[in-house]
Amino acid sequence: MSTPILNEEDLWNAVQSRDASRDGEFFYGVMTTGVYCRPSCNSRRALRKNVRFFASTEDAERAGLRPCKRCRPTGAPANVLNQVVHQLARQIDAEPERKLSLEQLAKRAGYSPFHLQRSFKAIIGSSPKEYQTAARVRTLKKELRNEAPVADAIYQAGFGSGSRVYEKADGQLGMTPSEYRSGGKGLTISYASGQTPLGLLMIGATDRGICFLQFGDTAEGLLSELKLQFSAATLQPMPDSSRSEFESWMAALNRHLRGLEPRLDLPLDVRGTAFQLIVWRYLQKVPYGEVRSYAEVAEAIGKPSAARAVARACATNSIALLIPCHRVVRGTGELGGYRWGMQRKRVLLDTERAASKR
Ligand SMILES: [Zn+2]
């Protein structure tokens, strides 16, 4: 009655593991219930002795079986699940920056999260989550080739912060994002970190001056940020010969953070696009204790329509405090964003306001 199929044991294994990658290849019927299914059907497992295999829906129906209402084996074309999963993958590719949970994807597909997870993995070869990460990495690579500033590319690709993409990129890009660009080629950067009232602060410096000054939770995390930005540079822990200089910088920064030294005079080695340099240079002229809106900065540098680009230049500043991007706020009086967290921005501005009134 049915077309003979070789290796029933293999088919039975596929049914037992509900292997969606075999959907369309064959069907199985449960003779006691009179129903036939796709291999991936999530209905209750049948006993081996009651199961028969069929190469087509016609074969199964000729054996007197009717299609299962759950897995709808007659759905056209042969493999609905396969199509649905590929369609989801295309949707993820189309908007990689959008983070969709397994539940959201399952709802779109009309399957349970568990079933989708399993099917996606079987058909695509990775979980939906892994696939989304891979899609974001692909976008990032493309953005980087298009010469967008590294930080912009990271945000456009939907990654929250630089260090996270660095972790992902390690395995998936094969090289760090900034290696797509020059990444500080030929530079030697010494780094060290120290505690401040606002948390751990890492200084990275070339022989010309400070090129990196960032807050973070851990020294490892900060080192990842430094690597992300200067991956082509030679990075080394601060040598003993520079220790005293480093200590004096940290002492000045600590006094500054306590409101005791409004004017910082530390050597800088700033790298950026022409536009970034213009914005950053202007920020250095905003007096201690005062703020400007993004629009005011745009106006002041002669590019009144570039408020968004100004905000981006602030968000990509990698030299905290010395380039005081925290002094730029929203026109509405709201604080706006801060690369090192709103709480730090608030404390910095409050400290400056209080100290300048003394
Ligand atoms: Zn079924």
Coordinates of C-alpha atoms and ligand atoms in Angstrom, one line a residue:
M1 CA 0.0 0.0 0.0
S2 CA 2.7 2.5 1.0
T3 CA 5.8 3.3 -1.0
P4 CA 8.6 1.3 0.6
I5 CA 11.1 3.5 2.5
L6 CA 14.5 2.3 3.5
N7 CA 15.8 2.4 7.0
E8 CA 12.7 2.8 9.2
E9 CA 14.9 3.0 12.2
D10 CA 16.3 6.3 11.0
L11 CA 12.8 7.6 10.4
W12 CA 11.6 6.4 13.8
N13 CA 14.5 8.3 15.4
A14 CA 13.5 11.4 13.5
V15 CA 9.9 11.1 14.8
Q16 CA 11.1 10.5 18.3
S17 CA 13.3 13.6 18.2
R18 CA 10.6 15.6 16.3
D19 CA 13.2 16.5 13.7
A20 CA 11.8 19.4 11.8
S21 CA 14.6 19.2 9.2
R22 CA 12.9 16.0 8.0
D23 CA 9.5 17.6 7.5
G24 CA 8.4 17.1 3.9
E25 CA 10.7 14.2 3.4
F26 CA 8.2 11.6 4.9
F27 CA 5.1 11.3 7.0
Y28 CA 4.2 8.9 9.8
G29 CA 0.8 7.4 10.5
V30 CA -0.5 6.2 13.8
M31 CA -2.7 3.2 12.9
T32 CA -4.6 3.2 16.2
T33 CA -5.7 6.8 16.0
G34 CA -6.0 6.9 12.2
V35 CA -4.0 10.1 11.9
Y36 CA -0.9 10.9 10.0
C37 CA 1.7 13.6 10.9
R38 CA 4.9 15.4 9.9
P39 CA 8.0 14.2 11.7
S40 CA 8.1 17.4 13.8
C41 CA 4.5 17.2 15.0
N42 CA 4.4 17.9 18.7
S43 CA 1.4 15.6 19.4
R44 CA 1.8 12.9 22.0
R45 CA 4.4 10.3 21.1
A46 CA 3.0 7.1 19.6
L47 CA 4.1 3.6 20.2
R48 CA 6.5 2.2 17.6
K49 CA 4.4 -0.8 16.9
N50 CA 1.4 1.4 15.9
V51 CA 3.5 3.6 13.5
R52 CA 3.9 3.3 9.8
F53 CA 5.9 5.6 7.5
F54 CA 4.8 7.1 4.2
A55 CA 6.6 9.0 1.5
S56 CA 3.7 11.2 0.6
T57 CA 0.3 12.4 2.0
E58 CA -1.4 10.4 -0.8
D59 CA 0.2 7.2 0.4
A60 CA -1.0 7.9 3.9
E61 CA -4.5 8.7 2.8
R62 CA -4.6 5.6 0.7
A63 CA -3.9 3.7 3.9
G64 CA -7.1 5.2 5.3
L65 CA -5.5 7.8 7.5
R66 CA -6.6 11.4 7.8
P67 CA -4.3 14.5 8.3
C68 CA -3.4 15.6 11.8
K69 CA -5.0 18.9 12.8
R70 CA -2.0 20.1 14.7
C71 CA 0.9 19.7 12.2
R72 CA -1.4 19.9 9.1
P73 CA 0.7 17.6 6.9
T74 CA -1.2 18.5 3.8
G75 CA -0.4 22.2 4.1
A76 CA 1.0 23.4 0.8
P77 CA 3.8 23.3 -0.2
A78 CA 5.3 20.2 1.4
N79 CA 7.0 22.0 4.2
V80 CA 5.1 24.9 5.9
L81 CA 7.3 24.9 9.0
N82 CA 10.4 25.1 6.9
Q83 CA 8.9 28.1 5.1
V84 CA 7.7 29.8 8.2
V85 CA 11.2 29.5 9.8
H86 CA 12.9 30.8 6.7
Q87 CA 10.5 33.7 6.6
L88 CA 11.3 34.5 10.2
A89 CA 15.0 34.4 9.4
R90 CA 14.5 36.9 6.6
Q91 CA 12.6 39.2 8.9
I92 CA 15.5 39.1 11.4
D93 CA 17.9 39.9 8.6
A94 CA 15.7 42.8 7.5
E95 CA 15.8 44.5 10.9
P96 CA 18.8 43.1 12.8
E97 CA 18.8 46.0 15.3
R98 CA 15.4 44.9 16.6
K99 CA 15.6 42.5 19.5
L100 CA 12.8 40.0 19.3
S101 CA 12.3 37.5 22.1
L102 CA 11.6 33.9 21.4
E103 CA 8.1 34.5 22.5
Q104 CA 7.6 37.3 20.1
L105 CA 9.0 35.2 17.2
A106 CA 6.9 32.3 18.2
K107 CA 3.8 34.4 18.2
R108 CA 4.6 35.7 14.7
A109 CA 5.1 32.1 13.5
G110 CA 2.0 30.7 15.2
Y111 CA 4.0 28.1 17.1
S112 CA 4.8 27.5 20.8
P113 CA 8.2 29.0 21.8
F114 CA 9.5 25.5 22.5
H115 CA 8.5 24.2 19.1
L116 CA 9.9 27.3 17.3
Q117 CA 13.2 27.1 19.2
R118 CA 13.6 23.4 18.2
S119 CA 12.5 23.9 14.6
F120 CA 14.6 27.0 14.0
K121 CA 17.6 25.2 15.3
A122 CA 16.8 22.1 13.1
I123 CA 16.2 24.1 10.0
I124 CA 18.6 27.0 10.3
G125 CA 21.3 25.4 12.4
S126 CA 21.2 27.9 15.2
S127 CA 18.8 29.1 17.8
P128 CA 16.8 32.3 17.0
K129 CA 18.9 34.2 19.5
E130 CA 22.2 33.1 18.0
Y131 CA 20.8 33.9 14.6
Q132 CA 19.9 37.4 15.7
T133 CA 23.4 38.0 17.1
A134 CA 24.9 36.8 13.8
A135 CA 22.6 39.1 11.8
R136 CA 23.8 42.0 14.0
V137 CA 27.4 41.1 13.5
R138 CA 26.8 41.0 9.7
T139 CA 25.3 44.4 9.8
L140 CA 28.2 45.7 11.9
K141 CA 30.7 44.4 9.4
K142 CA 28.9 46.1 6.6
E143 CA 28.7 49.4 8.5
L144 CA 32.3 49.3 9.3
R145 CA 33.3 48.8 5.7
N146 CA 31.2 51.8 4.9
E147 CA 33.5 53.8 7.1
A148 CA 30.8 54.8 9.7
P149 CA 32.5 55.7 13.0
V150 CA 33.0 52.6 14.9
A151 CA 30.7 53.5 17.8
D152 CA 27.9 54.5 15.4
A153 CA 28.2 51.2 13.6
I154 CA 27.9 49.4 16.9
Y155 CA 24.8 51.3 17.9
Q156 CA 23.2 50.9 14.5
A157 CA 23.8 47.2 14.6
G158 CA 21.7 47.1 17.8
F159 CA 24.4 46.4 20.3
G160 CA 24.1 48.2 23.6
S161 CA 27.7 48.9 24.3
G162 CA 31.1 48.5 22.8
S163 CA 32.3 45.9 25.2
R164 CA 29.4 43.6 24.4
V165 CA 30.1 43.7 20.7
Y166 CA 33.7 43.1 21.4
E167 CA 32.9 39.9 23.2
K168 CA 30.6 38.8 20.3
A169 CA 33.0 40.0 17.7
D170 CA 35.9 38.0 19.1
G171 CA 34.5 34.8 17.8
Q172 CA 32.3 35.9 15.0
L173 CA 34.0 38.8 13.1
G174 CA 37.3 37.0 13.3
M175 CA 38.8 40.4 14.2
T176 CA 37.8 43.3 16.4
P177 CA 35.6 46.0 14.8
S178 CA 38.3 48.7 14.9
E179 CA 40.6 46.5 12.9
Y180 CA 38.4 47.2 10.0
R181 CA 39.7 50.7 10.2
S182 CA 43.2 51.7 11.3
G183 CA 42.5 51.1 15.0
G184 CA 45.5 53.1 16.2
K185 CA 48.0 51.3 14.1
G186 CA 51.6 52.1 15.1
L187 CA 50.6 53.5 18.5
T188 CA 51.8 52.3 21.8
I189 CA 49.2 52.9 24.5
S190 CA 49.9 52.4 28.2
Y191 CA 47.0 51.9 30.5
A192 CA 46.2 51.8 34.2
S193 CA 43.1 52.2 36.3
G194 CA 42.3 53.6 39.7
Q195 CA 39.3 54.2 42.0
T196 CA 37.4 57.5 42.0
P197 CA 34.2 58.7 43.7
L198 CA 32.4 57.8 40.5
G199 CA 33.9 54.3 40.2
L200 CA 36.8 52.7 38.4
L201 CA 38.5 55.0 35.9
M202 CA 41.0 53.8 33.3
I203 CA 43.5 56.0 31.7
G204 CA 45.1 55.1 28.3
A205 CA 47.9 57.2 27.1
T206 CA 50.3 57.5 24.2
D207 CA 53.7 59.3 24.6
R208 CA 51.8 62.5 23.6
G209 CA 49.0 62.3 26.1
I210 CA 45.8 60.8 27.3
C211 CA 43.8 59.1 24.4
F212 CA 41.4 57.2 26.6
L213 CA 39.7 58.0 29.9
Q214 CA 36.7 55.9 30.8
F215 CA 34.6 54.8 33.7
G216 CA 33.7 51.1 34.1
D217 CA 32.8 48.4 36.5
T218 CA 35.9 46.2 36.1
A219 CA 39.4 46.6 34.8
E220 CA 38.8 43.8 32.3
G221 CA 35.8 45.5 30.9
L222 CA 37.7 48.7 30.5
L223 CA 40.5 46.9 28.8
S224 CA 38.0 45.4 26.4
E225 CA 36.8 48.9 25.6
L226 CA 40.3 50.1 25.1
K227 CA 41.1 47.1 22.8
L228 CA 37.9 47.7 20.9
Q229 CA 38.9 51.2 20.1
F230 CA 42.6 50.7 19.5
S231 CA 42.9 47.1 18.4
A232 CA 45.8 47.8 16.0
A233 CA 47.8 49.6 18.7
T234 CA 50.2 48.0 21.0
L235 CA 48.7 48.0 24.5
Q236 CA 50.7 47.6 27.6
P237 CA 50.2 48.1 31.4
M238 CA 51.5 51.4 32.5
P239 CA 55.3 51.0 32.9
D240 CA 57.0 51.8 36.2
S241 CA 58.7 54.8 34.5
S242 CA 55.3 56.4 34.0
R243 CA 53.9 55.5 37.3
S244 CA 54.5 58.8 39.1
E245 CA 52.9 60.7 36.1
F246 CA 49.9 58.4 36.2
E247 CA 49.5 58.9 40.0
S248 CA 49.6 62.7 39.6
W249 CA 46.9 62.5 36.8
M250 CA 44.7 60.3 38.9
A251 CA 45.1 62.6 41.9
A252 CA 44.1 65.6 39.8
L253 CA 41.1 63.7 38.4
N254 CA 40.0 62.8 41.9
R255 CA 40.3 66.4 43.1
H256 CA 38.3 67.4 40.1
L257 CA 35.6 64.9 40.8
R258 CA 35.3 66.2 44.3
G259 CA 34.8 69.7 43.0
L260 CA 38.2 70.9 44.2
E261 CA 40.0 71.4 40.9
P262 CA 37.6 72.9 38.3
R263 CA 40.3 73.3 35.7
L264 CA 42.1 70.2 34.6
D265 CA 45.3 70.6 32.7
L266 CA 46.4 67.2 31.5
P267 CA 48.0 66.4 28.2
L268 CA 45.6 65.0 25.5
D269 CA 46.1 62.9 22.4
V270 CA 42.7 63.1 20.7
R271 CA 41.8 61.2 17.6
G272 CA 38.5 61.6 15.7
T273 CA 36.9 62.8 12.5
A274 CA 37.1 66.5 11.6
F275 CA 33.5 67.0 12.9
Q276 CA 34.2 65.2 16.1
L277 CA 37.3 67.2 16.8
I278 CA 35.3 70.5 16.2
V279 CA 32.6 69.4 18.6
W280 CA 35.1 68.1 21.2
R281 CA 37.2 71.3 21.0
Y282 CA 34.1 73.4 21.6
L283 CA 33.1 71.2 24.6
Q284 CA 36.4 72.0 26.3
K285 CA 35.4 75.7 26.2
V286 CA 32.1 75.1 28.0
P287 CA 32.8 76.6 31.5
Y288 CA 32.8 74.4 34.6
G289 CA 29.4 74.5 36.2
E290 CA 27.5 75.4 33.0
V291 CA 25.7 73.3 30.4
R292 CA 24.7 73.7 26.7
S293 CA 22.0 72.0 24.7
Y294 CA 22.9 69.8 21.7
A295 CA 21.2 72.5 19.5
E296 CA 23.3 75.3 21.1
V297 CA 26.5 73.4 20.4
A298 CA 25.4 72.8 16.8
E299 CA 24.7 76.6 16.5
A300 CA 28.0 77.5 18.1
I301 CA 30.1 75.5 15.7
G302 CA 28.2 76.9 12.7
K303 CA 26.2 73.9 11.9
P304 CA 22.7 74.7 13.3
S305 CA 21.1 71.6 11.7
A306 CA 23.6 69.2 13.1
A307 CA 22.2 68.7 16.6
R308 CA 21.9 65.0 16.1
A309 CA 25.4 64.7 14.9
V310 CA 26.6 66.7 17.9
A311 CA 24.8 64.2 20.2
R312 CA 26.5 61.4 18.3
A313 CA 29.9 63.1 18.8
C314 CA 29.2 63.4 22.5
A315 CA 28.2 59.7 22.7
T316 CA 31.4 58.6 20.9
N317 CA 33.7 60.7 23.1
S318 CA 36.2 58.3 24.7
I319 CA 38.0 60.9 26.9
A320 CA 35.6 61.5 29.8
L321 CA 35.9 64.7 31.9
L322 CA 38.8 66.1 29.9
I323 CA 36.4 66.5 27.0
P324 CA 33.4 67.4 29.1
C325 CA 30.6 65.8 27.1
H326 CA 28.6 65.6 30.3
R327 CA 28.0 69.4 30.0
V328 CA 25.7 68.9 27.0
V329 CA 22.1 68.3 27.8
R330 CA 18.7 68.3 26.0
G331 CA 17.2 71.6 25.2
T332 CA 14.2 70.6 27.3
G333 CA 16.4 70.6 30.4
E334 CA 16.5 66.8 30.5
L335 CA 19.9 65.4 31.0
G336 CA 20.1 63.5 27.7
G337 CA 22.3 60.5 27.4
Y338 CA 25.8 59.8 28.8
R339 CA 28.1 57.1 27.7
W340 CA 29.0 56.2 31.2
G341 CA 25.5 56.3 32.7
M342 CA 22.9 58.9 33.7
Q343 CA 23.8 58.6 37.4
R344 CA 27.3 59.7 36.8
K345 CA 26.2 62.5 34.6
R346 CA 23.8 63.7 37.3
V347 CA 26.5 63.6 40.0
L348 CA 29.0 65.3 37.8
L349 CA 26.7 68.2 37.0
D350 CA 25.5 68.6 40.6
T351 CA 29.0 68.6 41.9
E352 CA 30.1 71.2 39.3
R353 CA 27.0 73.4 40.0
A354 CA 27.6 73.3 43.7
A355 CA 31.3 73.9 43.5
S356 CA 31.0 76.9 41.1
K357 CA 28.7 78.6 43.5
R358 CA 31.1 78.4 46.4
Ligands
ZN1 ZN 0.5 15.9 13.7

